[in-house]
Coordinates of C-alpha atoms in Angstrom, one line a residue:
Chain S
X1 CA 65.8 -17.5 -70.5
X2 CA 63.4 -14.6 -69.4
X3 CA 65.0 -10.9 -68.5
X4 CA 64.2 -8.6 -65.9
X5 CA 65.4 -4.7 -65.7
X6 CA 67.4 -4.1 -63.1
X7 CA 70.1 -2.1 -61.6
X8 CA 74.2 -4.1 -61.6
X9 CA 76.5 -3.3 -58.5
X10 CA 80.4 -3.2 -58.3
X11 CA 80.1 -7.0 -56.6
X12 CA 78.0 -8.4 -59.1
X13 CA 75.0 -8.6 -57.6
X14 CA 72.0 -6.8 -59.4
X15 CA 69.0 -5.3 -57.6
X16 CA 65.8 -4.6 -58.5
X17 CA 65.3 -1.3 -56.9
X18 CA 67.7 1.2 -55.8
X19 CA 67.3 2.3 -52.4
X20 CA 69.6 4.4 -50.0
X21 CA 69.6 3.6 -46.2
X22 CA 70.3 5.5 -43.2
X23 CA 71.0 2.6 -40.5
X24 CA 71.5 3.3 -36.8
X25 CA 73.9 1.2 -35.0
X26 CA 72.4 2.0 -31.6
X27 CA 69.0 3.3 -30.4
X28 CA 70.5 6.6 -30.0
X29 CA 71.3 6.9 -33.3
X30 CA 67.4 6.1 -34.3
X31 CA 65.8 10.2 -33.8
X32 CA 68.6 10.7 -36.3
X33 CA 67.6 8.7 -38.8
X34 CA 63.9 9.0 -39.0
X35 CA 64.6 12.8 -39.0
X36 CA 66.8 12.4 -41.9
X37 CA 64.7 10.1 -44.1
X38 CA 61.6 12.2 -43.5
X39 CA 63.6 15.8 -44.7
X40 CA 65.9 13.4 -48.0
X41 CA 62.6 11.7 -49.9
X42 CA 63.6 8.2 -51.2
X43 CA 65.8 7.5 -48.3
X44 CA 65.3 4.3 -46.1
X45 CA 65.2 4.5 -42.3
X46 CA 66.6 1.5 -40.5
X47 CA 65.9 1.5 -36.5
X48 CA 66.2 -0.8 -33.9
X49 CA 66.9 -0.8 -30.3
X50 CA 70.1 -2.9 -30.1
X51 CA 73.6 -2.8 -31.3
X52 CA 74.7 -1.8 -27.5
X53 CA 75.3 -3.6 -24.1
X54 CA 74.6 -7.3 -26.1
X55 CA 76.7 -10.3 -25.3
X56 CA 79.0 -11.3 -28.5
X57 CA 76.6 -13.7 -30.2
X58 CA 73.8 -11.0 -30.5
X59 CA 76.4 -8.4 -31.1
X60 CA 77.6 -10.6 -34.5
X61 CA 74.5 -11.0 -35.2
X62 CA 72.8 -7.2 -34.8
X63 CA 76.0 -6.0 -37.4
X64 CA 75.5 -9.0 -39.4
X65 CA 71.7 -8.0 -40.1
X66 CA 72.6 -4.3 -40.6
X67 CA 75.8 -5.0 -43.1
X68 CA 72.9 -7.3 -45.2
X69 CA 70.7 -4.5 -45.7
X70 CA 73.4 -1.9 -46.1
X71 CA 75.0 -4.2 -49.1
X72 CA 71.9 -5.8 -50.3
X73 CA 71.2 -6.4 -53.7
X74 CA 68.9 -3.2 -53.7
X75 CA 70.4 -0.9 -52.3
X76 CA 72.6 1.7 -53.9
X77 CA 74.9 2.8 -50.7
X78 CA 73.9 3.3 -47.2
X79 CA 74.3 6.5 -44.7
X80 CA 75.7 4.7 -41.1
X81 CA 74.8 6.6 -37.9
X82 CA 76.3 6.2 -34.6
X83 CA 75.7 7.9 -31.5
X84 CA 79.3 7.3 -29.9
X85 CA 81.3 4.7 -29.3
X86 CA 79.6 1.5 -29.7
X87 CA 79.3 -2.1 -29.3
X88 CA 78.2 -1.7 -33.2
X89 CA 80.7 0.2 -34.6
X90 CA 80.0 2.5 -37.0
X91 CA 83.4 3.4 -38.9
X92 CA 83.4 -0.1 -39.3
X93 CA 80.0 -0.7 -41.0
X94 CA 80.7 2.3 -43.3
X95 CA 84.2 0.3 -43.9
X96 CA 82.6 -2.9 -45.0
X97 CA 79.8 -1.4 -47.1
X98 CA 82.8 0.2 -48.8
X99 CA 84.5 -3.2 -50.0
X100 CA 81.1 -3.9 -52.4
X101 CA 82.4 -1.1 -54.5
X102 CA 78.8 1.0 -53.0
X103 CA 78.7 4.3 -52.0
X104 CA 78.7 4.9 -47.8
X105 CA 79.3 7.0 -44.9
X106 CA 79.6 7.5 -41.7
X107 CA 78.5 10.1 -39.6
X108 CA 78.9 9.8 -35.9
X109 CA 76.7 12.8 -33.5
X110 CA 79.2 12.7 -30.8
X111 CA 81.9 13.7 -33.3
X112 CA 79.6 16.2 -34.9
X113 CA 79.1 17.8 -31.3
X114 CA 75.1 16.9 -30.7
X115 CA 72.3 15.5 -32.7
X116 CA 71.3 18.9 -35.2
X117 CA 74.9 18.7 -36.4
X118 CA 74.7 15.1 -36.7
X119 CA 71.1 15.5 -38.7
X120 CA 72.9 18.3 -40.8
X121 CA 75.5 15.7 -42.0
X122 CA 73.2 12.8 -42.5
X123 CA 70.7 14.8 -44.5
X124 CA 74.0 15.9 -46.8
X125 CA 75.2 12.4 -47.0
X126 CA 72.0 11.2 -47.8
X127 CA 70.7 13.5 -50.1
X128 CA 74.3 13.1 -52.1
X129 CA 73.7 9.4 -52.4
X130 CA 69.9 9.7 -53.4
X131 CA 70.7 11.7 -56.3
X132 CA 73.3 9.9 -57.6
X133 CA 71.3 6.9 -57.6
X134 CA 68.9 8.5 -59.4
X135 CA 70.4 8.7 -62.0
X136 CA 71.6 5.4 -62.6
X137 CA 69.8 3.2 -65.2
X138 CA 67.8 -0.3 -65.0
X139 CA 69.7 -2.8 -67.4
X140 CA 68.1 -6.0 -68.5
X141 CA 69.4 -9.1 -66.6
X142 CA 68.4 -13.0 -66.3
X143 CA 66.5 -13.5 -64.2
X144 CA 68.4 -16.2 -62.4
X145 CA 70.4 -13.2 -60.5
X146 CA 67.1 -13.3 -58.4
X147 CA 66.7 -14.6 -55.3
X148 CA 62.9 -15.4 -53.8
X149 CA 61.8 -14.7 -50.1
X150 CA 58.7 -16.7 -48.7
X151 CA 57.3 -16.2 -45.6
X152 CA 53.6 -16.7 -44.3
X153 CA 51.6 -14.3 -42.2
X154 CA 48.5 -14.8 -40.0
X155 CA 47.9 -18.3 -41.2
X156 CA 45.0 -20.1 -41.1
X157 CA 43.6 -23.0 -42.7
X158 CA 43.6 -21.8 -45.8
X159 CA 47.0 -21.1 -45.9
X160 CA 48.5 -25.0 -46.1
X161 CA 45.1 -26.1 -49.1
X162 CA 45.7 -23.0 -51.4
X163 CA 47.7 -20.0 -51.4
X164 CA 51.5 -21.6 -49.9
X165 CA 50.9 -23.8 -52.9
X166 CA 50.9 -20.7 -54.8
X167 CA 53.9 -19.6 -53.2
X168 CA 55.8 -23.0 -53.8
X169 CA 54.7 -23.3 -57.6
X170 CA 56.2 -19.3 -58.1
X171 CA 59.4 -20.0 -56.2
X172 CA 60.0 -23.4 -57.8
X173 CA 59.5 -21.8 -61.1
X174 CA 62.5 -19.5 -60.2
X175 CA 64.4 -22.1 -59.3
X176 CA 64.1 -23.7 -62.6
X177 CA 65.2 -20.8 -64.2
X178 CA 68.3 -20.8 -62.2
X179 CA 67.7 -18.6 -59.2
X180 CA 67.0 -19.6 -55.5
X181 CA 64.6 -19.3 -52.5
X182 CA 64.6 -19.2 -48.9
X183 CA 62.2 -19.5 -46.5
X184 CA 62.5 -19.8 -42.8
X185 CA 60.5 -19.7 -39.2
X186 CA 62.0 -22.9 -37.8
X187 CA 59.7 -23.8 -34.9
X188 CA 57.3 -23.9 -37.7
X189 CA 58.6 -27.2 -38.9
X190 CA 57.6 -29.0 -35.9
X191 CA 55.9 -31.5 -36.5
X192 CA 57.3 -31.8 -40.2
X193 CA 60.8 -31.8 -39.7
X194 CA 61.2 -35.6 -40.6
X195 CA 59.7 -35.3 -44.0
X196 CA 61.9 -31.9 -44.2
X197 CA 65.2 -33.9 -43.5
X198 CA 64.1 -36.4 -46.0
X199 CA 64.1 -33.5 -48.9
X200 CA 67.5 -32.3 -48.2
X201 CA 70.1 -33.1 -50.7
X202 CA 72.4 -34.8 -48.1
X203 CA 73.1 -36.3 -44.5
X204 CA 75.4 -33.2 -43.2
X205 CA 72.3 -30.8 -44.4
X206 CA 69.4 -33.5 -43.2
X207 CA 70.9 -33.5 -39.5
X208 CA 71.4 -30.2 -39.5
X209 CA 67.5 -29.5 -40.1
X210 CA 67.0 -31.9 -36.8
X211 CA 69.1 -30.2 -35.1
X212 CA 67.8 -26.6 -35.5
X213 CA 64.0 -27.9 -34.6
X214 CA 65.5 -29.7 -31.4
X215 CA 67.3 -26.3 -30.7
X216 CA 64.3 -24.5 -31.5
X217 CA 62.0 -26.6 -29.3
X218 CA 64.9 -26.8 -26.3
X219 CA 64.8 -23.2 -26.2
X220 CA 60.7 -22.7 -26.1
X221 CA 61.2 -25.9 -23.2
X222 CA 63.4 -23.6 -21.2
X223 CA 61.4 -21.1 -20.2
X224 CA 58.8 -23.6 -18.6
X225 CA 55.8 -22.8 -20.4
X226 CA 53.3 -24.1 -23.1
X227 CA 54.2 -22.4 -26.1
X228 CA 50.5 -22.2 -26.9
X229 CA 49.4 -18.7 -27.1
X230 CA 52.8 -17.3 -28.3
X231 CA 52.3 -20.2 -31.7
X232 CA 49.8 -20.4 -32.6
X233 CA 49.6 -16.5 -32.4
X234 CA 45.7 -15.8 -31.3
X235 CA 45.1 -14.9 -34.8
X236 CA 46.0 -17.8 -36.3
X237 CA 43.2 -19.7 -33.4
X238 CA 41.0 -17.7 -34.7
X239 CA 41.2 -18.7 -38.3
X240 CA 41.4 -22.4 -37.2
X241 CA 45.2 -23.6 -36.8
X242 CA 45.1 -25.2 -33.4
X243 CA 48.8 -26.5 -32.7
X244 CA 51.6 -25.3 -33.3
X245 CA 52.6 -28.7 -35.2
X246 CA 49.0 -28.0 -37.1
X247 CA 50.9 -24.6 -38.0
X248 CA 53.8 -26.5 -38.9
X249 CA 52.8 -28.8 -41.2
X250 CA 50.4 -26.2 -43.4
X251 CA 53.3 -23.2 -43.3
X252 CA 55.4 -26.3 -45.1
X253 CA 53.3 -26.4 -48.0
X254 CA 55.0 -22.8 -49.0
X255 CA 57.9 -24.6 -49.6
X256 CA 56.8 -27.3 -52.2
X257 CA 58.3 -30.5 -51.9
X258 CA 61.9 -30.2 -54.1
X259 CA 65.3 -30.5 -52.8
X260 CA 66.5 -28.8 -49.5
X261 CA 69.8 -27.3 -50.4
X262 CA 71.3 -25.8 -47.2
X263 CA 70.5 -24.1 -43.7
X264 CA 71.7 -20.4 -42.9
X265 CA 71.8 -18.8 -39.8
X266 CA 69.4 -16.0 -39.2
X267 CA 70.3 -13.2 -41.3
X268 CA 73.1 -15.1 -43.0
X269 CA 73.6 -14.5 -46.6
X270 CA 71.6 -17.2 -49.3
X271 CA 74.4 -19.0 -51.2
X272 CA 74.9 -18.5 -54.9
X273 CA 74.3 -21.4 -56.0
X274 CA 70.6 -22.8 -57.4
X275 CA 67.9 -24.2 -55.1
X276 CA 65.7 -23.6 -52.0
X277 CA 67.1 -22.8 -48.6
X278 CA 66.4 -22.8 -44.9
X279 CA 66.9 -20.0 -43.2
X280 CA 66.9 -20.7 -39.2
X281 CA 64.5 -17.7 -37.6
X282 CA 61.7 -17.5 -35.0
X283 CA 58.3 -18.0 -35.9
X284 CA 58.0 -14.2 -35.3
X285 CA 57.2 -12.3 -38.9
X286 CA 58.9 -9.2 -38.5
X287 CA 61.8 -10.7 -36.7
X288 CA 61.7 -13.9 -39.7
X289 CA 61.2 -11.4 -42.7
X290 CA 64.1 -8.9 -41.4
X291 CA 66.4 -11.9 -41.2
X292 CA 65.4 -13.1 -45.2
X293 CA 66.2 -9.4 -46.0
X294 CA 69.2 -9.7 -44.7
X295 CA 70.6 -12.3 -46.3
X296 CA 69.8 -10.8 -49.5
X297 CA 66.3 -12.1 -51.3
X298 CA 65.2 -9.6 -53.7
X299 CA 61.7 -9.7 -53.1
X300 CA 59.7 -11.4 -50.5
X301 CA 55.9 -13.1 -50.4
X302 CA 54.1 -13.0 -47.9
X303 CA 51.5 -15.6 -47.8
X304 CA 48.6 -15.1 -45.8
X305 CA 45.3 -16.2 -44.1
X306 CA 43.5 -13.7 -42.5
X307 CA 45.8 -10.6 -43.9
X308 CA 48.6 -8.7 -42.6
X309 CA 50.7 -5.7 -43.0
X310 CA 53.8 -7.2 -42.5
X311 CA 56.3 -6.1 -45.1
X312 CA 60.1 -5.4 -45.6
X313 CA 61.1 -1.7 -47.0
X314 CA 64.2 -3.0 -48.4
X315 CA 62.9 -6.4 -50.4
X316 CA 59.5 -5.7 -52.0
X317 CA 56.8 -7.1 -50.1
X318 CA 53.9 -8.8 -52.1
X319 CA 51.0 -10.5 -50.2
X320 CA 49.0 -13.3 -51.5
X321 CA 45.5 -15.0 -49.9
X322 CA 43.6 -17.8 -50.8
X323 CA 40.9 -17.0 -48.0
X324 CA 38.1 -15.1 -49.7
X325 CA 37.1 -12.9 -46.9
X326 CA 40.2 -11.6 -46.4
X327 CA 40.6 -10.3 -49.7
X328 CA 37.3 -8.6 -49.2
X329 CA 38.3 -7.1 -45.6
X330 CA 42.0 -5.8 -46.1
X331 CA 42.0 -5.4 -49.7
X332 CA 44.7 -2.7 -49.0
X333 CA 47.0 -6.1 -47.5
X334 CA 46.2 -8.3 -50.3
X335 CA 48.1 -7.5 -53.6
X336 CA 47.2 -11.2 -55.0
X337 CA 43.7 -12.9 -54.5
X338 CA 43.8 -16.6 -55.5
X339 CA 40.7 -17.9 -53.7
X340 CA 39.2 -18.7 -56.5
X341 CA 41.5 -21.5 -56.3
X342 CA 40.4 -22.9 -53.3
X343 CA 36.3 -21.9 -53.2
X344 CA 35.6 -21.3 -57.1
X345 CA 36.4 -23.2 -59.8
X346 CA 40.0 -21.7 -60.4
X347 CA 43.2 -24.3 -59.9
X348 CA 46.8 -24.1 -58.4
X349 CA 48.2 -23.4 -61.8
X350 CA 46.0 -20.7 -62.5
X351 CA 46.8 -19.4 -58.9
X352 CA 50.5 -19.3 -59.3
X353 CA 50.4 -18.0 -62.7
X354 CA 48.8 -14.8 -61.1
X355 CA 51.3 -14.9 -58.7
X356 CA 54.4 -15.1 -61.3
X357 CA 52.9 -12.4 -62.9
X358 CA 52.9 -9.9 -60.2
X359 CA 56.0 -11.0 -59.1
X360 CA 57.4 -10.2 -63.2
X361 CA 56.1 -6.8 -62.6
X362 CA 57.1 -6.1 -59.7
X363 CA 60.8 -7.3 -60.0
X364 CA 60.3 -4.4 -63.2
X365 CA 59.7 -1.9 -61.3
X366 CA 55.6 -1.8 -60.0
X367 CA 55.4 -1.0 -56.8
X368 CA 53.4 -3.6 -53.8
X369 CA 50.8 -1.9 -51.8
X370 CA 53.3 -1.8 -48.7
X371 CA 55.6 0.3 -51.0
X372 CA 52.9 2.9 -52.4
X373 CA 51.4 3.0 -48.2
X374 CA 54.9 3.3 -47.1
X375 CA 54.1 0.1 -44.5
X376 CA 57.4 -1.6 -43.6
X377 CA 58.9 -3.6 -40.0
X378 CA 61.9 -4.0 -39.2
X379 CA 63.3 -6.4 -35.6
X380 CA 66.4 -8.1 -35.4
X381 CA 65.8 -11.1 -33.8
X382 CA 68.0 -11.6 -30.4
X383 CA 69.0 -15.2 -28.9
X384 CA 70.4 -13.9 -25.3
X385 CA 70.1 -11.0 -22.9
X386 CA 71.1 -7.5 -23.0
X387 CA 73.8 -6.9 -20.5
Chain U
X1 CA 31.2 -38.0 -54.0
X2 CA 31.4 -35.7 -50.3
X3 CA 31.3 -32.3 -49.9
X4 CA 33.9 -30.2 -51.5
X5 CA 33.7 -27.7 -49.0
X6 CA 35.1 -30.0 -46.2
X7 CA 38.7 -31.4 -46.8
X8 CA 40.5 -34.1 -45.3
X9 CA 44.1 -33.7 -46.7
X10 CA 45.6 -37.4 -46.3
X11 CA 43.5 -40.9 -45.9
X12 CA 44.4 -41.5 -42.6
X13 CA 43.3 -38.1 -41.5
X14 CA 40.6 -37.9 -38.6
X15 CA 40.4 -34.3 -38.6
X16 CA 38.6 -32.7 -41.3
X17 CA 38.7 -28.5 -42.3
X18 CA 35.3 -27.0 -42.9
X19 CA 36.0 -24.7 -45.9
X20 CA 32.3 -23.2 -45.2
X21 CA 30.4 -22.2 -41.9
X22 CA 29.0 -25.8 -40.6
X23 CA 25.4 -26.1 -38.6
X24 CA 25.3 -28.1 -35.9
X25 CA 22.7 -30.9 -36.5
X26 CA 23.6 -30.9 -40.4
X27 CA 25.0 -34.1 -41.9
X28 CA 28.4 -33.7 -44.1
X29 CA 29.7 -36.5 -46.7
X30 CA 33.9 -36.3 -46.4
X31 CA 36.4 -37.6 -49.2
X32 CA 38.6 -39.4 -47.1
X33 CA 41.3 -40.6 -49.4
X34 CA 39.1 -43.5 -51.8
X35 CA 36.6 -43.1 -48.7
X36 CA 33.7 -41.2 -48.0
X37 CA 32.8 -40.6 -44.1
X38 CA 29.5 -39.3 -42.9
X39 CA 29.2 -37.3 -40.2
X40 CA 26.5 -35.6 -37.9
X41 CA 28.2 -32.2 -37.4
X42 CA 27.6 -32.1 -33.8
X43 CA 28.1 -27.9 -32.8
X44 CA 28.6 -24.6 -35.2
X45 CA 32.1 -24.8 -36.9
X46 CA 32.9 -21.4 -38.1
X47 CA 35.4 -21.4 -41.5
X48 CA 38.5 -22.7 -41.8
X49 CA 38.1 -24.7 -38.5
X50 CA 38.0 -28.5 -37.8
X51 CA 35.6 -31.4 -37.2
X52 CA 36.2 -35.2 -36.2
X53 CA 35.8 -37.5 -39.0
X54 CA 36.0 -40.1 -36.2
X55 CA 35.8 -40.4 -32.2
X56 CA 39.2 -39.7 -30.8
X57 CA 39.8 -41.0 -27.3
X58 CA 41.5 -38.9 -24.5
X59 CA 45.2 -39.0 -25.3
X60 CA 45.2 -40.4 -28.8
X61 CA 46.6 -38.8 -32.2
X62 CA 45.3 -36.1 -33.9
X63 CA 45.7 -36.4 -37.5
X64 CA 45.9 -33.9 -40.4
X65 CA 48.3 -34.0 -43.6
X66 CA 48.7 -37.8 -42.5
X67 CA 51.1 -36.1 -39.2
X68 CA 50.4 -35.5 -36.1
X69 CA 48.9 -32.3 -35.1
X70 CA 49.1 -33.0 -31.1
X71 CA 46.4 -35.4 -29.4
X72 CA 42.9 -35.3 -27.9
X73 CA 43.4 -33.5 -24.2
X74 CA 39.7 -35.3 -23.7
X75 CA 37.4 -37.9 -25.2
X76 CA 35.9 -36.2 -28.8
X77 CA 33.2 -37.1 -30.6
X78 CA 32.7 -37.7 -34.2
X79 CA 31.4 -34.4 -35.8
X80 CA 32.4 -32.5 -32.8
X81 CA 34.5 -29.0 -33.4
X82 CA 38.3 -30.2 -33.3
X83 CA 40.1 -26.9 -31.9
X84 CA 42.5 -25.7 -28.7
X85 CA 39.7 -26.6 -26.2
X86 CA 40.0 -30.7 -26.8
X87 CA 43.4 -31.1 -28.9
X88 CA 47.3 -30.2 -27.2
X89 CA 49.8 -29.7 -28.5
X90 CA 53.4 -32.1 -28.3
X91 CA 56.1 -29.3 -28.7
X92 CA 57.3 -26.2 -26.6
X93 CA 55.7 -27.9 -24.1
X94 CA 58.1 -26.7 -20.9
X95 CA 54.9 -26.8 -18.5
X96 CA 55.5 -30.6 -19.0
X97 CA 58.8 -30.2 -18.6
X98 CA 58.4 -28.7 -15.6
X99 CA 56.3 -31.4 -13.7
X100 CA 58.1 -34.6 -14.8
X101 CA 61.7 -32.5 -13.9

C-alpha cells in the first residue's frame, strides 16, 4: 500500500491539488473570465468558443466537459459565468457542481447589467472560494484513489521503442496498486485495433473498440480527402512516422499490453473500478487531453518525440522523451528524459522508475514545468456544426 | 550481431528505424528477429526515419511491429529511405473513396 497527500471532497473523490475555476458557458462569457483569473491569483480560467448555437449532441457534450472540470477530483469549487441566456446554461452548471457537496456560483453579466459588474461579482466569488481553499489541508490517502492520464504528443519514432513503454510500465504500476488509466486518440488505433479488441476483457467491450475505429475512419472518409497531412501532423513526418497506421501502432505501445476494461465517450467520466480504459477522442492533443481531464484523471503524461507544450491546467501535466535531442532543445517541455534508455546503456525499468518517481512527487504536491510557466490548452472537441 | 542503432521491431518486418543519421553508400548489419540483414543504405536517412530491409514492389505491404503501416505507392529498393514519398497510407483515405464512388 503506498500513500499520497491529498486533499478529500464531499463525494469521495480526493484530488491532488486544489484549484478554483471560473468556466464560461459561452464565448461571451470568456473576457470575463480571463479578467477575473488575472486580478484572483490561483484561480483557473476555462475558455472556449462554444456552448451556444450547437445541435444537441455537441450541446451534451460542451456541458458535459465543463461539469468534469468544474467537479473534478482537483478542484475545490468552481465560479460559472454566463453571458445571458444560453444553450449552456449557467444556473444549471452552478446547480450540478452543487450536488458534489463543492462550493459554486453563478454569476450571469446580463443579470449584473454589463460585463464590469459582472467582473466585480466574479472576482468576489472567486476570491471567496480561493481562500477558503486555502486553507484546507492535504491528508494522506492510497494511492489507488488515483487515476492516470496518457497521452502522446509530437511523436516520432522514438516514441513507440522507448518512452510510451515508460508510460505503460508507470500506469500499469498504478493499476496494480488498485487505481486506473485512460488513454485515448482513437484514429490512432488504426492499424492496431485488432490486437486492441483482442486485450479487452470481453466481446460487448471488444466490438465496441471496432466500432469506434470504423466510426472514426467513416468520419475522416466523409469529407473526401487523404487524411495525410492532418495525421500524421507535419511534425510527426518530420521525426519519421509516415502513416497514420505507423502512428497507430507506436502511440499503442503507451498503453502496454494488459487488459482493456471499457470505452468512454469523449469527456465521459473513467469508471471506479481498477484497470485501463479507452477513451474515444480525436487524434488532436488539446482536444484528446481536455477530454481525459474531463472525465476526471488526476494527472496526465504526456509522452513525447520531438517536444511539446501541450498541457492541462486542471490535471498536472508531466512530459516524458526518450529522443535525446529533444531533451537538449526544449528542455523547458521535458520534465522526464529517459533516452538513455533507448541510445545509452539505461533500460525500460530504469526509464519507468524515473518516471514513477516524478509522478510520486508530483501527485505530493511538486509542481510540472507547465505548472511553474503557467502553459495550459484547453478545446472541446465538436462532432457536428454550429447552427 | 547488427547494429544497435537500427531496429527492426518484429521478424517479419521490412522496414527498419535508423536510431542514428545514416550515409548513403554505408553498409548496416540489422537484427531481424534470429536474422541479421545487410543492407547498402542507398540515400541520407536522417534520425528516427526508415530504410528497406528488403525490395518492396509497387503496391505490396509495408511492415513495421509485424502490422501493416500502408504499402509501397512505387517500386523501393533495399536500403532506400522508407518515408511519405514511396509508402500510403490505407485509412482516412476518402480521396479513394471518392474515385471508386
Amino acid at each position: 500500500m503506498t500513500d499520497f497527500l491529498g486533499y478529500e471532497r464531499s463525494d469521495g473523490s480526493i484530488g491532488i491539488r486544489n484549484f478554483v475555476p471560473i468556466i464560461a458557458t459561452a464565448p461571451y462569457a470568456n473576457d470575463t473570465v480571463k479578467r477575473a483569473a488575472e486580478i484572483v491569483d490561483d484561480a483557473i480560467p476555462i475558455t472556449h468558443p462554444l456552448g451556444r448555437c450547437q445541435t444537441k449532441p455537441d450541446v451534451f457534450q460542451t456541458y458535459r466537459t465543463l461539469l468534469g472540470y468544474a467537479t473534478h477530483p482537483n478542484t475545490y469549487g468552481a465560479v460559472v459565468v454566463a453571458h445571458a441566456g444560453e444553450i449552456v446554461d449557467g444556473d444549471e452548471l452552478a446547480d450540478d457542481i452543487a450536488e458534489t457537496g463543492r462550493p459554486s456560483a453563478s454569476i450571469n453579466i446580463h443579470d449584473e447589467k454589463g460585463v464590469m459588474n459582472g467582473l466585480k461579482a466574479t472576482v468576489n466569488a472567486t476570491r471567496e472560494m480561493v481562500q477558503d481553499a486555502s486553507a484546507q489541508q492535504r491528508q494522506p490517502h492510497d494511492i489507488s484513489n488515483l487515476t492516470f492520464g496518457i497521452n502522446c504528443a509530437t511523436s516520432d519514432t522514438t516514441s513507440g521503442l522507448c518512452q510510451h513503454k515508460a508510460t505503460a510500465g508507470a500506469a500499469w504500476r498504478l493499476i496494480d496498486e488498485g487505481g486506473r488509466a485512460v488513454f485515448a486518440e482513437t484514429p490512432e488505433f488504426f492499424g492496431g485495433e485488432e490486437g486492441l479488441a483482442e486485450r479487452a476483457v470481453n466481446d460487448d467491450v471488444a466490438q465496441k473498440i471496432l466500432d469506434y475505429v470504423d466510426n472514426w475512419d467513416q468520419r475522416l472518409q466523409e469529407t473526401g480527402y487523404d487524411v495525410r497531412g492532418a495525421q500524421p501532423t507535419p511534425d510527426n513526418m518530420d521525426g519519421g512516422l509516415t502513416t497514420i497506421e505507423e502512428k497507430a501502432l507506436g502511440a499503442l505501445v503507451k498503453s502496454g499490453d494488459g487488459p482493456i476494461q471499457d470505452l468512454v465517450d469523449y469527456a465521459e467520466q473513467i469508471p471506479e473500478e481498477s484497470g485501463m480504459y479507452i477513451m474515444d477522442s480525436p487524434g488532436h492533443g488539446a482536444e484528446s487531453v481536455t477530454g481525459i481531464g474531463a472525465g476526471g484523471a488526476h494527472f496526465m503524461i504526456i509522452s513525447t518525440g520531438q517536444g511539446h507544450t501541450l498541457s492541462n491546467a486542471i490535471m498536472p501535466t508531466i512530459k516524458i522523451t526518450g529522443n535525446p535531442g529533444s531533451a537538449e532543445r526544449v528542455p523547458e517541455e521535458t520534465d522526464v528524459d529517459v533516452s538513455e534508455a533507448l541510445v545509452g546503456d539505461q533500460t525500460i525499468d530504469w526509464a519507468t522508475d524515473e518516471l514513477w518517481d516524478e509522478i510520486m512527487e508530483v501527485v505530493n504536491g511538486k509542481q510540472t514545468l507547465s505548472e511553474v510557466l503557467g502553459e495550459s490548452q484547453f478545446a472541446i472537441h465538436r462532432i457536428g456544426p454550429s447552427t | 550481431m547488427g547494429d544497435s542503432h537500427i531496429v527492426a521491431v518484429e521478424s517479419d518486418d521490412n522496414v527498419a528505424t535508423a536510431i542514428r543519421e545514416l550515409n548513403g553508400g554505408e553498409t548496416v548489419t540489422v537484427d531481424v528477429g534470429d536474422n541479421e540483414v545487410t543492407v547498402e543504405v542507398a540515400e541520407d536517412v536522417t534520425f528516427g526515419h526508415k530504410i528497406a530491409l528488403e525490395d518492396i514492389p509497387e503496391g505490396e505491404t509495408v511492415y513495421k511491429y509485424g502490422l501493416s503501416i500502408g504499402y509501397a505507392s512505387r517500386d523501393i529498393e533495399a536500403g532506400e529511405w522508407v518515408h511519405a514519398h514511396n509508402v500510403e497510407s490505407n485509412y482516412g483515405r476518402g480521396d479513394l473513396a471518392e474515385e471508386t464512388a
